[in-house]
Short mmCIF file of C-alpha atoms and ligand atoms in Angstrom, two decimals:
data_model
loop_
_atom_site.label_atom_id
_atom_site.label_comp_id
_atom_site.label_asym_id
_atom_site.label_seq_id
_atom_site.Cartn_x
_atom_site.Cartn_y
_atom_site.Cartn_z
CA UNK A 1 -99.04 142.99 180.63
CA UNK A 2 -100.12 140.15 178.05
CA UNK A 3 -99.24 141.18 174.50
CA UNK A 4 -103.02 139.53 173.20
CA UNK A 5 -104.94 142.29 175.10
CA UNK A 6 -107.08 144.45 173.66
CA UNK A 7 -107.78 146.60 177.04
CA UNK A 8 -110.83 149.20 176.98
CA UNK A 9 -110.68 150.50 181.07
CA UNK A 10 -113.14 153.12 182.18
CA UNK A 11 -113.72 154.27 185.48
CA UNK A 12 -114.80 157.64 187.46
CA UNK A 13 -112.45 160.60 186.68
CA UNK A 14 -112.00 160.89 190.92
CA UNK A 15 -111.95 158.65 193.53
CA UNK A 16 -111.56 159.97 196.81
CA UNK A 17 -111.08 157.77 199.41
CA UNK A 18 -110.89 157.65 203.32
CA UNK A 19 -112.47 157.95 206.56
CA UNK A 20 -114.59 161.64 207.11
CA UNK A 21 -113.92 162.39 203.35
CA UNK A 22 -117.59 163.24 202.78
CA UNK A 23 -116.62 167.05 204.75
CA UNK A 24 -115.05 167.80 201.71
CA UNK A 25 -117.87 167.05 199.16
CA UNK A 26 -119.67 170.58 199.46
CA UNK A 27 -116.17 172.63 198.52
CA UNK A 28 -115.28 170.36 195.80
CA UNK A 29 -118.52 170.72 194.43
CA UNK A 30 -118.33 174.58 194.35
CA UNK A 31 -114.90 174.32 192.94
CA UNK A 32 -116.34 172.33 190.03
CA UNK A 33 -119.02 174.85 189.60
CA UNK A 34 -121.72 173.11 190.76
CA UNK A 35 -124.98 174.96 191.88
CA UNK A 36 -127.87 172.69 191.84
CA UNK A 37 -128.16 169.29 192.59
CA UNK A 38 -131.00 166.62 193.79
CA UNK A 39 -129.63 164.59 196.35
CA UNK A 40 -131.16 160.56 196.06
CA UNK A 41 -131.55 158.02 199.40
CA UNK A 42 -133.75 155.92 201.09
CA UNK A 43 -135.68 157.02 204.52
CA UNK A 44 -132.96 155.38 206.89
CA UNK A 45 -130.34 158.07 206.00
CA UNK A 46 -133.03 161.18 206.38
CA UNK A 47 -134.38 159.51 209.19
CA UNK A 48 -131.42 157.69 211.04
CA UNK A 49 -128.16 159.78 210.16
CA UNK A 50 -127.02 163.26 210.34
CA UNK A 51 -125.59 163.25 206.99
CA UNK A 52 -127.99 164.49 204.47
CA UNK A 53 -128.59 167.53 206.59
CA UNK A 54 -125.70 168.17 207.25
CA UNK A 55 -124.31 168.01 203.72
CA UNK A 56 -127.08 170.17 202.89
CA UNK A 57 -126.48 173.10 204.99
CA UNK A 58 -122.60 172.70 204.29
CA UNK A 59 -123.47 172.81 200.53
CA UNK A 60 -125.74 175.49 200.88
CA UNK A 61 -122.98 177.55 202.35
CA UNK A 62 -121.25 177.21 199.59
CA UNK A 63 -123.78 178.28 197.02
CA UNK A 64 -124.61 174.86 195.81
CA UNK A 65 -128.32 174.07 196.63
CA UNK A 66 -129.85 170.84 197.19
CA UNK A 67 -133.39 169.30 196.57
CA UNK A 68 -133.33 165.78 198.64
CA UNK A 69 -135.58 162.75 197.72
CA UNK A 70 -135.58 159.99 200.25
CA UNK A 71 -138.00 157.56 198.06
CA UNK A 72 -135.15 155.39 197.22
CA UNK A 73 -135.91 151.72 197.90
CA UNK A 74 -133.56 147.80 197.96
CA UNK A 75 -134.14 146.91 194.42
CA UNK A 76 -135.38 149.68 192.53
CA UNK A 77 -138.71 149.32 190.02
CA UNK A 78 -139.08 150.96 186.48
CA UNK A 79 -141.87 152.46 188.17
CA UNK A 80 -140.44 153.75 191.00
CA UNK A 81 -138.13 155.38 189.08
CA UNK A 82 -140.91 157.05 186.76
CA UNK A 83 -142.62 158.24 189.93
CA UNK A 84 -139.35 159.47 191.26
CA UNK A 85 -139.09 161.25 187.79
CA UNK A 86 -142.37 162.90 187.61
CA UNK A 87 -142.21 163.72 191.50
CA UNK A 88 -138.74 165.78 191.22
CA UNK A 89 -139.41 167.52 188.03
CA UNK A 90 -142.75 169.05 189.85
CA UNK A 91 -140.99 170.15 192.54
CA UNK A 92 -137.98 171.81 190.65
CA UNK A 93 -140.53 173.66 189.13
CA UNK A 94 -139.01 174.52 186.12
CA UNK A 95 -135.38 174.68 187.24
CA UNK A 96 -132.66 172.65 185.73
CA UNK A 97 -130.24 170.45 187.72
CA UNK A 98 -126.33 170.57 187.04
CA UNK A 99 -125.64 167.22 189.26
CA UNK A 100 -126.92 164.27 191.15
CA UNK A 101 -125.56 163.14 194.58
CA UNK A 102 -126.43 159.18 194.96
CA UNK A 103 -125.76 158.16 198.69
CA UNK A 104 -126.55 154.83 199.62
CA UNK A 105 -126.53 150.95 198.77
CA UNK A 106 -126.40 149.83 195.13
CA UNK A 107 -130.08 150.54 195.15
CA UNK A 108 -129.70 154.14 195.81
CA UNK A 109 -127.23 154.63 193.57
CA UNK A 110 -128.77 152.39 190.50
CA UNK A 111 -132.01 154.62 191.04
CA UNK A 112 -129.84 157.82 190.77
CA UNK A 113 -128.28 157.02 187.52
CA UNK A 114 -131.60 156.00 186.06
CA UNK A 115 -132.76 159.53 187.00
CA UNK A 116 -129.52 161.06 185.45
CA UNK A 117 -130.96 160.21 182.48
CA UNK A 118 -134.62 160.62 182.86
CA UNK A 119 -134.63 163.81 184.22
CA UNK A 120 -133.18 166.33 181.82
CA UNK A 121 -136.25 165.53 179.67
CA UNK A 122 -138.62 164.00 181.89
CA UNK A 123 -138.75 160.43 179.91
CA UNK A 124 -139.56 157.15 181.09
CA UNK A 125 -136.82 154.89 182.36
CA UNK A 126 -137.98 152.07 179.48
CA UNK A 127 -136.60 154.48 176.76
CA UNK A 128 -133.21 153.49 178.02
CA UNK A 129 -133.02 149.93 178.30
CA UNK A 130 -132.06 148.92 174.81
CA UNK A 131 -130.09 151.63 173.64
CA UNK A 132 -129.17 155.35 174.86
CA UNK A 133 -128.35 157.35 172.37
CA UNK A 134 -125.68 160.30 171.89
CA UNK A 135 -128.02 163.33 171.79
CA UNK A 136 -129.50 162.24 175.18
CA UNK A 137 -128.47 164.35 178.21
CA UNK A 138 -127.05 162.45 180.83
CA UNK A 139 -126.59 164.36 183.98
CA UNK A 140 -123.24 163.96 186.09
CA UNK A 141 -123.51 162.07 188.97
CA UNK A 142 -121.54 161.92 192.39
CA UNK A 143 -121.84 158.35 194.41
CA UNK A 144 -121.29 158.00 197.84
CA UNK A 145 -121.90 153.90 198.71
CA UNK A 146 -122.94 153.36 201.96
CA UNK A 147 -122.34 149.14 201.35
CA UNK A 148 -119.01 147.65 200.69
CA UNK A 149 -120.21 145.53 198.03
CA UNK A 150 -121.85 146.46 194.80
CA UNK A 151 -118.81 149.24 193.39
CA UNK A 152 -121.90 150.42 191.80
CA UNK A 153 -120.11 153.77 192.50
CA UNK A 154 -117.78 152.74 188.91
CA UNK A 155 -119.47 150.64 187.20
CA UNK A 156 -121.23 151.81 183.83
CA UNK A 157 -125.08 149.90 184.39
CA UNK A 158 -128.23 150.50 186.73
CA UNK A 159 -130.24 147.81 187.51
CA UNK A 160 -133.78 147.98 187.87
CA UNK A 161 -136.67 145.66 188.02
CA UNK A 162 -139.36 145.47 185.44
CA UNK A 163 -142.62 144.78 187.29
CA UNK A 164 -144.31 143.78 184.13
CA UNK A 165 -142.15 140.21 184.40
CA UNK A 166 -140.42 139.93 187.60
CA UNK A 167 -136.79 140.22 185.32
CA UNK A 168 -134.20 142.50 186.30
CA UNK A 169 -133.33 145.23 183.43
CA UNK A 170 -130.23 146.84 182.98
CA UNK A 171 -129.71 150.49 181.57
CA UNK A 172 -125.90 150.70 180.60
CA UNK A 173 -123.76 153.38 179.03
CA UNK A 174 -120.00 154.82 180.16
CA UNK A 175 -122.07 158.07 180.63
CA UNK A 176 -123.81 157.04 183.35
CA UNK A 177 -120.59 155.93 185.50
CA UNK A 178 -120.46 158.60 188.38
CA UNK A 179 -118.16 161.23 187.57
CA UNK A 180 -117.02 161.24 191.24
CA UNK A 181 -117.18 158.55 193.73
CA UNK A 182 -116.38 159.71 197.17
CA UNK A 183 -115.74 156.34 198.92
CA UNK A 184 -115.88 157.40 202.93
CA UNK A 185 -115.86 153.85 204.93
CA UNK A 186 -117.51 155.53 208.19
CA UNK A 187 -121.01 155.55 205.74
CA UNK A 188 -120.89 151.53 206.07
CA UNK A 189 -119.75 151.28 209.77
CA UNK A 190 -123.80 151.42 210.63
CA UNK A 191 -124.59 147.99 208.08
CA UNK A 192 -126.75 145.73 209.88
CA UNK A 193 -124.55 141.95 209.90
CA UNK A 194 -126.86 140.80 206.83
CA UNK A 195 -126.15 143.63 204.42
CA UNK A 196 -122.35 143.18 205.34
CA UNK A 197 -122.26 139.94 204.38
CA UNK A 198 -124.53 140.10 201.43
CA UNK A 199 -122.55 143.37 200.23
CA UNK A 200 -119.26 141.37 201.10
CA UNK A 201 -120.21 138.26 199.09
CA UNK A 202 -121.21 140.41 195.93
CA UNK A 203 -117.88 142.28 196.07
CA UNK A 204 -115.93 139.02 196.38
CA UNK A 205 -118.20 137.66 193.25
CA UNK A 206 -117.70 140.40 190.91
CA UNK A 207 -113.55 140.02 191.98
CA UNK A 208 -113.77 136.28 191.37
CA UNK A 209 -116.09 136.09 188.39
CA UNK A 210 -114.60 138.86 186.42
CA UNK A 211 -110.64 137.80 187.28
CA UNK A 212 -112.08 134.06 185.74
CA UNK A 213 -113.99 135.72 182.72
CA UNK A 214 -113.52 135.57 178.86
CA UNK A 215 -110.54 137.03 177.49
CA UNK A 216 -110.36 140.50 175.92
CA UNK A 217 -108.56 139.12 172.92
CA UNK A 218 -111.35 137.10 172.83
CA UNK A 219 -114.62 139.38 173.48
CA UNK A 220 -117.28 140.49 170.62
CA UNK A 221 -117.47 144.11 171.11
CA UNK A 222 -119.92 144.00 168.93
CA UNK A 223 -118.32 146.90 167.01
CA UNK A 224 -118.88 149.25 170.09
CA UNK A 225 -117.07 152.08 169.70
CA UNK A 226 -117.39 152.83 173.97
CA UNK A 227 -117.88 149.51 175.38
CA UNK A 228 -119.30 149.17 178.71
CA UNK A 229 -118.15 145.30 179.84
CA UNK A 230 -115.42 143.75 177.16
CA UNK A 231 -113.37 141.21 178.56
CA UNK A 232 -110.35 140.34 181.03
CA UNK A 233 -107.47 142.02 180.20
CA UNK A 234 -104.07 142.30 182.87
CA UNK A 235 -105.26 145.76 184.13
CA UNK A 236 -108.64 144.45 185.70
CA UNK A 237 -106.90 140.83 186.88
CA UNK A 238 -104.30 143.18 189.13
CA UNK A 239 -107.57 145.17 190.54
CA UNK A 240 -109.78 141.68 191.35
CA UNK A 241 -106.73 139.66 192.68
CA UNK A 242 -106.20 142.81 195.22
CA UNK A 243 -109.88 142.33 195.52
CA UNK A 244 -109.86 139.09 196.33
CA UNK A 245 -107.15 138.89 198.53
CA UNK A 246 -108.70 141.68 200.67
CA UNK A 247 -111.93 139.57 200.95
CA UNK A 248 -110.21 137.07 201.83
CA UNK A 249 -108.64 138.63 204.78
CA UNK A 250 -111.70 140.83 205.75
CA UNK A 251 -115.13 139.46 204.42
CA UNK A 252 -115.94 137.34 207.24
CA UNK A 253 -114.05 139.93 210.05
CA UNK A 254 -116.38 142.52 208.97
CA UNK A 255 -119.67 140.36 209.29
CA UNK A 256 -118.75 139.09 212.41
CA UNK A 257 -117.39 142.41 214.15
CA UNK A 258 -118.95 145.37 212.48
CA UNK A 259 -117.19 147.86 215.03
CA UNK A 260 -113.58 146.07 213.26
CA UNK A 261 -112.79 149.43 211.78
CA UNK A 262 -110.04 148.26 209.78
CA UNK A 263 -112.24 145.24 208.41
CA UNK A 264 -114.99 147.58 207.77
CA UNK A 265 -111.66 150.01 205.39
CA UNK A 266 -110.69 146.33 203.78
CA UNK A 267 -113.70 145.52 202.95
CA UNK A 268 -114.69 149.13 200.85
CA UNK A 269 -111.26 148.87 198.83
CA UNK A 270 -112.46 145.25 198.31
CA UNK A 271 -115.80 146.18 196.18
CA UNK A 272 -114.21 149.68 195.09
CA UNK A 273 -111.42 147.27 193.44
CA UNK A 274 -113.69 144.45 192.19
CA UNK A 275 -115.46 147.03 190.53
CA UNK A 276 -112.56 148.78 188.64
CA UNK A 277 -112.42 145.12 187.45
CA UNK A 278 -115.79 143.81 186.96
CA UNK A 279 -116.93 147.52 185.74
CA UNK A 280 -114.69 147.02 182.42
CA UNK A 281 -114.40 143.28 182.46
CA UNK A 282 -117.33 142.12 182.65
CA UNK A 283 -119.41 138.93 185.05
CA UNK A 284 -120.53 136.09 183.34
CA UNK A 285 -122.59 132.58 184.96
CA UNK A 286 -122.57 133.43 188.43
CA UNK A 287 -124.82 136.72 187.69
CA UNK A 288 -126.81 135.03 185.11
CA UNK A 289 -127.59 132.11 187.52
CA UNK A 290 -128.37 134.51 190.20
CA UNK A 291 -130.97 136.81 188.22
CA UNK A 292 -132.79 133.47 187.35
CA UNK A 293 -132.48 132.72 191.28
CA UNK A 294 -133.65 136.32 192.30
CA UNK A 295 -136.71 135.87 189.90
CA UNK A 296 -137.83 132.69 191.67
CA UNK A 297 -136.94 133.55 195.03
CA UNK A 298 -137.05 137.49 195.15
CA UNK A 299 -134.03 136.84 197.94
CA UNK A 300 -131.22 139.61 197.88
CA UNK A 301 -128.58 140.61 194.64
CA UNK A 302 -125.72 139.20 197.34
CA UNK A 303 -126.88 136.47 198.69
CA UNK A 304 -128.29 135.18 194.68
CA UNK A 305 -124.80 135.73 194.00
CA UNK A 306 -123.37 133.79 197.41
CA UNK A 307 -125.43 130.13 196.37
CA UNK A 308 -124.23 130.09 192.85
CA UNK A 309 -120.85 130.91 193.39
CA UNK A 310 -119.08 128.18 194.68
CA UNK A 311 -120.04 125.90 191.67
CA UNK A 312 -119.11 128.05 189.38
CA UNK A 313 -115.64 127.60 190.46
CA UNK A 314 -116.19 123.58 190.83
CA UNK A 315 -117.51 124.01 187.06
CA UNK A 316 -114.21 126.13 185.41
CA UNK A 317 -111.19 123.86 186.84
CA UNK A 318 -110.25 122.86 183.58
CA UNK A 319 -110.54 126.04 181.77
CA UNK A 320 -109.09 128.26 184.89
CA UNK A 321 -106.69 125.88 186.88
CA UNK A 322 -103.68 128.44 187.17
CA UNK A 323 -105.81 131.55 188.28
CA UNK A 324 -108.27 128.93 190.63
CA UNK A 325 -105.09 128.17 192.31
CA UNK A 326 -104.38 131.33 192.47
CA UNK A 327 -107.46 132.25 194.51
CA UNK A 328 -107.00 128.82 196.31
CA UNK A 329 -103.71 130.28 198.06
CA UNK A 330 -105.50 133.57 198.59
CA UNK A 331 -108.04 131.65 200.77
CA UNK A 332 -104.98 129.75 202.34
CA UNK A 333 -105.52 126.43 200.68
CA UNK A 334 -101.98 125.24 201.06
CA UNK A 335 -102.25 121.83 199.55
CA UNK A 336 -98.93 121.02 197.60
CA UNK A 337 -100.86 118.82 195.07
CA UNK A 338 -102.22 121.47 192.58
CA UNK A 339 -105.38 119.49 191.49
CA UNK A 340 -106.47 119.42 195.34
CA UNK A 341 -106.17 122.80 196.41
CA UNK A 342 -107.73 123.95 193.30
CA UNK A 343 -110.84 121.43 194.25
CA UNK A 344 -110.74 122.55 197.69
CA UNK A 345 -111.67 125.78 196.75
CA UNK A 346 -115.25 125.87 195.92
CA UNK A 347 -115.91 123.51 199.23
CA UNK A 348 -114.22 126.58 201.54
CA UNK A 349 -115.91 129.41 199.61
CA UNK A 350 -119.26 127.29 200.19
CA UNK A 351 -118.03 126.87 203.76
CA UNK A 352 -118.04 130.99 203.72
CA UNK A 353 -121.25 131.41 202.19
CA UNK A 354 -122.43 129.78 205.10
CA UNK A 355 -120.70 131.19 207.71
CA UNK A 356 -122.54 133.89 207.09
CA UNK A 357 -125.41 132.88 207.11
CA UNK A 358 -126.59 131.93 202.84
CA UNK A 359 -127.67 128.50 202.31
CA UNK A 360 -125.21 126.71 200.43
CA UNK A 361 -127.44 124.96 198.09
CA UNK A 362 -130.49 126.02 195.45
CA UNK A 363 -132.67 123.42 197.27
CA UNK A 364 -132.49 124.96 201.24
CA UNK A 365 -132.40 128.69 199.03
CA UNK A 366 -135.93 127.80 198.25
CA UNK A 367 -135.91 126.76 194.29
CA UNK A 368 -137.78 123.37 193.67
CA UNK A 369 -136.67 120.79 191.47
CA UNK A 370 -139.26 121.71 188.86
CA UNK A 371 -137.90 124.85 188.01
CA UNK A 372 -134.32 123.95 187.30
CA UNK A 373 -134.92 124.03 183.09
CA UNK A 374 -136.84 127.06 183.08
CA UNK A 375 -134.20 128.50 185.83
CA UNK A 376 -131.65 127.26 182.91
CA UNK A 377 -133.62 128.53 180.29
CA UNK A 378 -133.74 132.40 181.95
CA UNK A 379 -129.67 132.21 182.89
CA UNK A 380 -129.01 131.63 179.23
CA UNK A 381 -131.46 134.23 178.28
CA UNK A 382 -129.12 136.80 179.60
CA UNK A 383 -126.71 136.80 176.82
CA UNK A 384 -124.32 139.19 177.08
CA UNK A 385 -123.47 137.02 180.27
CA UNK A 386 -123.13 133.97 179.07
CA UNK A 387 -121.56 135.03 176.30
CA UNK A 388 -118.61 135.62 178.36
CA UNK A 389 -118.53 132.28 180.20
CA UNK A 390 -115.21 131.08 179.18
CA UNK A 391 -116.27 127.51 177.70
CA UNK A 392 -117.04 125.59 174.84
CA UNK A 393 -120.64 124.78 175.74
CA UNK A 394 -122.12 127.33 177.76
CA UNK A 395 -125.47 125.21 177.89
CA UNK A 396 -124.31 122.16 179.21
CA UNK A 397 -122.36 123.67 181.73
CA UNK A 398 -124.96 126.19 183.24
CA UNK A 399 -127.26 123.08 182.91
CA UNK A 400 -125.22 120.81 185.00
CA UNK A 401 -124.01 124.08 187.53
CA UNK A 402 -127.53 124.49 188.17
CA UNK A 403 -128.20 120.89 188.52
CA UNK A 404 -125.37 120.56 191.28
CA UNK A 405 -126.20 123.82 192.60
CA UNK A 406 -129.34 122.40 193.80
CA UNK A 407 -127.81 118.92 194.90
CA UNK A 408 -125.11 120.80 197.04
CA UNK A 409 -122.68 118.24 194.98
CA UNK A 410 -119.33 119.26 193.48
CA UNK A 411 -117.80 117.26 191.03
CA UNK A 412 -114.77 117.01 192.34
CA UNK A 413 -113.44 114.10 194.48
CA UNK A 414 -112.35 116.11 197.44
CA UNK A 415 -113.57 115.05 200.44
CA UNK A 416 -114.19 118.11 202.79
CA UNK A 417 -114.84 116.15 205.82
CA UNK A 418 -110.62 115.00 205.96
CA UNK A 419 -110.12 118.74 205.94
CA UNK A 420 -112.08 118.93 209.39
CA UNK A 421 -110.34 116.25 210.91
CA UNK A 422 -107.47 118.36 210.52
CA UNK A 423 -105.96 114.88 208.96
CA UNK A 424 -103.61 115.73 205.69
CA UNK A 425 -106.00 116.67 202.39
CA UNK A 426 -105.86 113.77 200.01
CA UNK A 427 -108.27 113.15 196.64
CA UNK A 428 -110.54 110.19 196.62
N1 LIG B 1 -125.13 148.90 189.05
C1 LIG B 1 -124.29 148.00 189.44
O1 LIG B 1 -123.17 147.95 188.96
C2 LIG B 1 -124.72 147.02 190.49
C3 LIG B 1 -123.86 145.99 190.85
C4 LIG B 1 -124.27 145.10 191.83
C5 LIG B 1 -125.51 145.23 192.43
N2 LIG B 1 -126.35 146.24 192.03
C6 LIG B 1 -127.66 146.41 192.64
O2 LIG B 1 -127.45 146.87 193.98
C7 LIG B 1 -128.56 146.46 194.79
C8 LIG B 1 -128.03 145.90 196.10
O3 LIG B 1 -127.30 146.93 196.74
P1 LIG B 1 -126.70 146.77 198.21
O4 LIG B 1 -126.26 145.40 198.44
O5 LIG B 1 -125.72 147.87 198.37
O6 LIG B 1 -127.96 146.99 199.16
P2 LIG B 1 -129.17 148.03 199.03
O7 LIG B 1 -128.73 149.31 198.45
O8 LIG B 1 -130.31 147.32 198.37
O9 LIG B 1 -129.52 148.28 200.55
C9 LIG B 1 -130.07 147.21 201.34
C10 LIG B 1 -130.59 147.79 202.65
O10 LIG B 1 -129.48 148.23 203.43
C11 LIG B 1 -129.72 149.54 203.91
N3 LIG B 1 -128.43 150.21 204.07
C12 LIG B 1 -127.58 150.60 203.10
N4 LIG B 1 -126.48 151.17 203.64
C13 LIG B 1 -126.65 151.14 204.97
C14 LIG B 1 -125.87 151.60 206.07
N5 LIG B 1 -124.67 152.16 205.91
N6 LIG B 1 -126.37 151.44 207.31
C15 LIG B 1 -127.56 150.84 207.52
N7 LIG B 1 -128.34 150.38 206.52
C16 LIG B 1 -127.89 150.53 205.26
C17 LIG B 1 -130.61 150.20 202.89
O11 LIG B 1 -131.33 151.25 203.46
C18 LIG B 1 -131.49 149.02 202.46
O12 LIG B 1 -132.58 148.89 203.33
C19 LIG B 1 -129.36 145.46 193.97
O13 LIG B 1 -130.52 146.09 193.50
C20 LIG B 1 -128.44 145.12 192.81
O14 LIG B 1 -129.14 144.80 191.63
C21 LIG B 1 -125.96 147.13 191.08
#
């Protein structure tokens, strides 16, 4: 509790959690009344795993029928999702849908909540991006993730990509968090080693960056009477310090071991509980940085995320010393001398980054020096993100992030190469 909060928490009304889970999907569903739903993937799972038909005959069973669209692709388009639009509303033919079933990565499950809202009236995704307003139907959607990493499955946005510019656009209202997300950790055991670790890294970001973000007390809800993202607050810091303390323990086991069942369990409550923090909270310059990256790059949401990260952290050791050190001991930095361990950190979470396989610089992630001021210039252009960087000149300090970013430099005076040596950690 911290008397200065002003906490606004939303999250799905169920969570149900747990290995085989998804059996009990198709009763629940007919409890709730449910009767027709459009199930939204990618190929893999109608081509690779038993699931979808499975859940469809069990559904069917029990009066609750299911129209499936596999179109679902990493990184969703506006366009795709007006083509998914137009294609689903042809073949319902007329009939109206009472749910959607998401099952897949954050891309999956982004692209269903677009269509919760384009659907009912057969609109175009770009209505939605500025503003969605209270007489538009939103439909109720049910996520299964099939990642450990993007807690899309609670948070309030869907992120598309706007082919017109390259950006990505995000649609965001507390009516488009899933109603139900039905976490079931066996859907990620089949993750390749890339999409676990770029998963992983995104659900240790949102943990970190939210946990390290502006104040509530401090956040310009712009009058919002049902804010989506609105600051820190002591409910979200308990779910990202569980987060990060399970990705700590279990980010790297589950890259390196995908059969480590227990890693694989860790690693779901990980995002599930970054999310119930980030999904209120709010991110701030690691995401902003990392659209800017994705636009040059076109490299994956995680692995954006993964480069940036570490110097955020190297960047916010004035303004966040007690809850860096907090995260330090997490990672089991265990130098006595405060200052040290707390610029340790971003030289092991780089170290991380790495191990699994993300450059740990902007320069070997493939941005060249030229476009580090229009790279700064598109970071600050998302607002509402840096906005909620928690310091006095948010220019400056994305501008000289971005500038050691690319460098690999830190400017701290810890020397990471002592720490190899196994010698004791001293500054110098
Ligand atoms: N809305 C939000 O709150 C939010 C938050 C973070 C990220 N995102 C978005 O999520 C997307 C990234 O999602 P992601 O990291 O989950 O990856 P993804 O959904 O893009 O999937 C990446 C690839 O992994 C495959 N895959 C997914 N699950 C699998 C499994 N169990 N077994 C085998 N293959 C599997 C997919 O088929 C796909 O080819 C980005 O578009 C990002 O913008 C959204």
């Amino acid at each position: 509790m911290r008397v200065e909060d002003l906490v606004y928490f939303c999250a799905p009304s169920r969570l149900i959690i747990g290995a085989g889970t998804r059996a009990q999907l198709p009763e629940l569903l007919q409890h709730l009344g449910y009767r027709t739903g459009l199930l939204v993937t990618d190929i893999y799972f109608t081509t690779h795993m038993p699931w979808v038909s499975k859940y469809v005959e069990a559904a069917r069973a029990r009066g609750v029928e299911t129209l499936v669209y596999d179109g679902g692709m990493a990184d969703p388009t506006t366009t795709l999702c007006d083509a998914a639009t137009a294609d689903v509303r042809r073949r319902l033919g007329g009939r109206q849908l009472d749910h959607i079933i998401a099952l897949g990565g954050g891309s999956s499950i982004d692209l269903a909540k677009a269509l919760c809202l384009t659907l009912p009236a057969g609109r175009p995704i770009g209505d939605f991006v500025v503003a969605i307003d209270s007489a538009t139907a939103v439909l109720p959607l049910i996520a299964l993730p099939t990642t450990a990493g993007t807690g899309s499955e609670a948070t309030p946005g869907a992120i598309l990509v706007d082919p017109d510019n390259a950006t990505k656009v995000a649609v965001m209202d507390n009516r488009l968090r899933p109603g139900i997300a039905l976490i079931d950790p066996e859907f990620t055991y089949s993750c390749p080693p890339r999409v676990t670790a770029d998963a992983g890294i995104d659900a240790l970001t949102h943990a970190i960056e939210s946990f390290l973000t502006l104040d509530s007390a401090q956040f310009n809800r712009g009058g919002h009477p049902d804010p989506g993202y609105s600051g820190r607050n002591a409910l979200t810091m308990l779910f990202a310090r569980e987060s990060i303390r399970l990705c700590a323990r279990y980010l790297l086991r589950a890259y390196q071991d995908g059969k480590d069942t227990e890693a694989r369990v860790g690693m779901c409550y990980a995002s599930l509980y970054a999310a119930l923090s980030y999904g209120s909270a709010g991110l701030n310059a690691v995401h902003g940085i990392a659209y800017g990256v994705a636009g040059i790059t076109h490299k994956s949401h995680g692995s954006t995320n993964a480069v940036v990260l570490p110097y955020v952290l190297d960047a916010l050791q004035h303004e966040r010393a007690a809850e860096l050190l907090e995260i330090a001991r997490m990672f089991g930095i265990e130098e006595t001398d405060e200052a040290e361990a707390i610029a340790r950190l971003p030289h092991v979470i780089r170290a991380m980054v790495e191990a699994v396989g993300i450059p740990g610089d902007l320069a070997s992630f493939g941005i060249p020096e030229s476009q580090l001021v229009a790279l700064t210039a598109d970071a600050l252009a998302v607002t509402r993100l840096a906005e909620a960087f928690p310091v006095a000149d948010v220019s400056s300090r994305y501008s000289s992030i971005i500038r050691g970013a690319w460098r690999g430099e830190f400017s701290s005076s810890f020397c990471p190469s002592q720490a190899a040596a196994g010698g004791a950690l001293r500054a110098v």
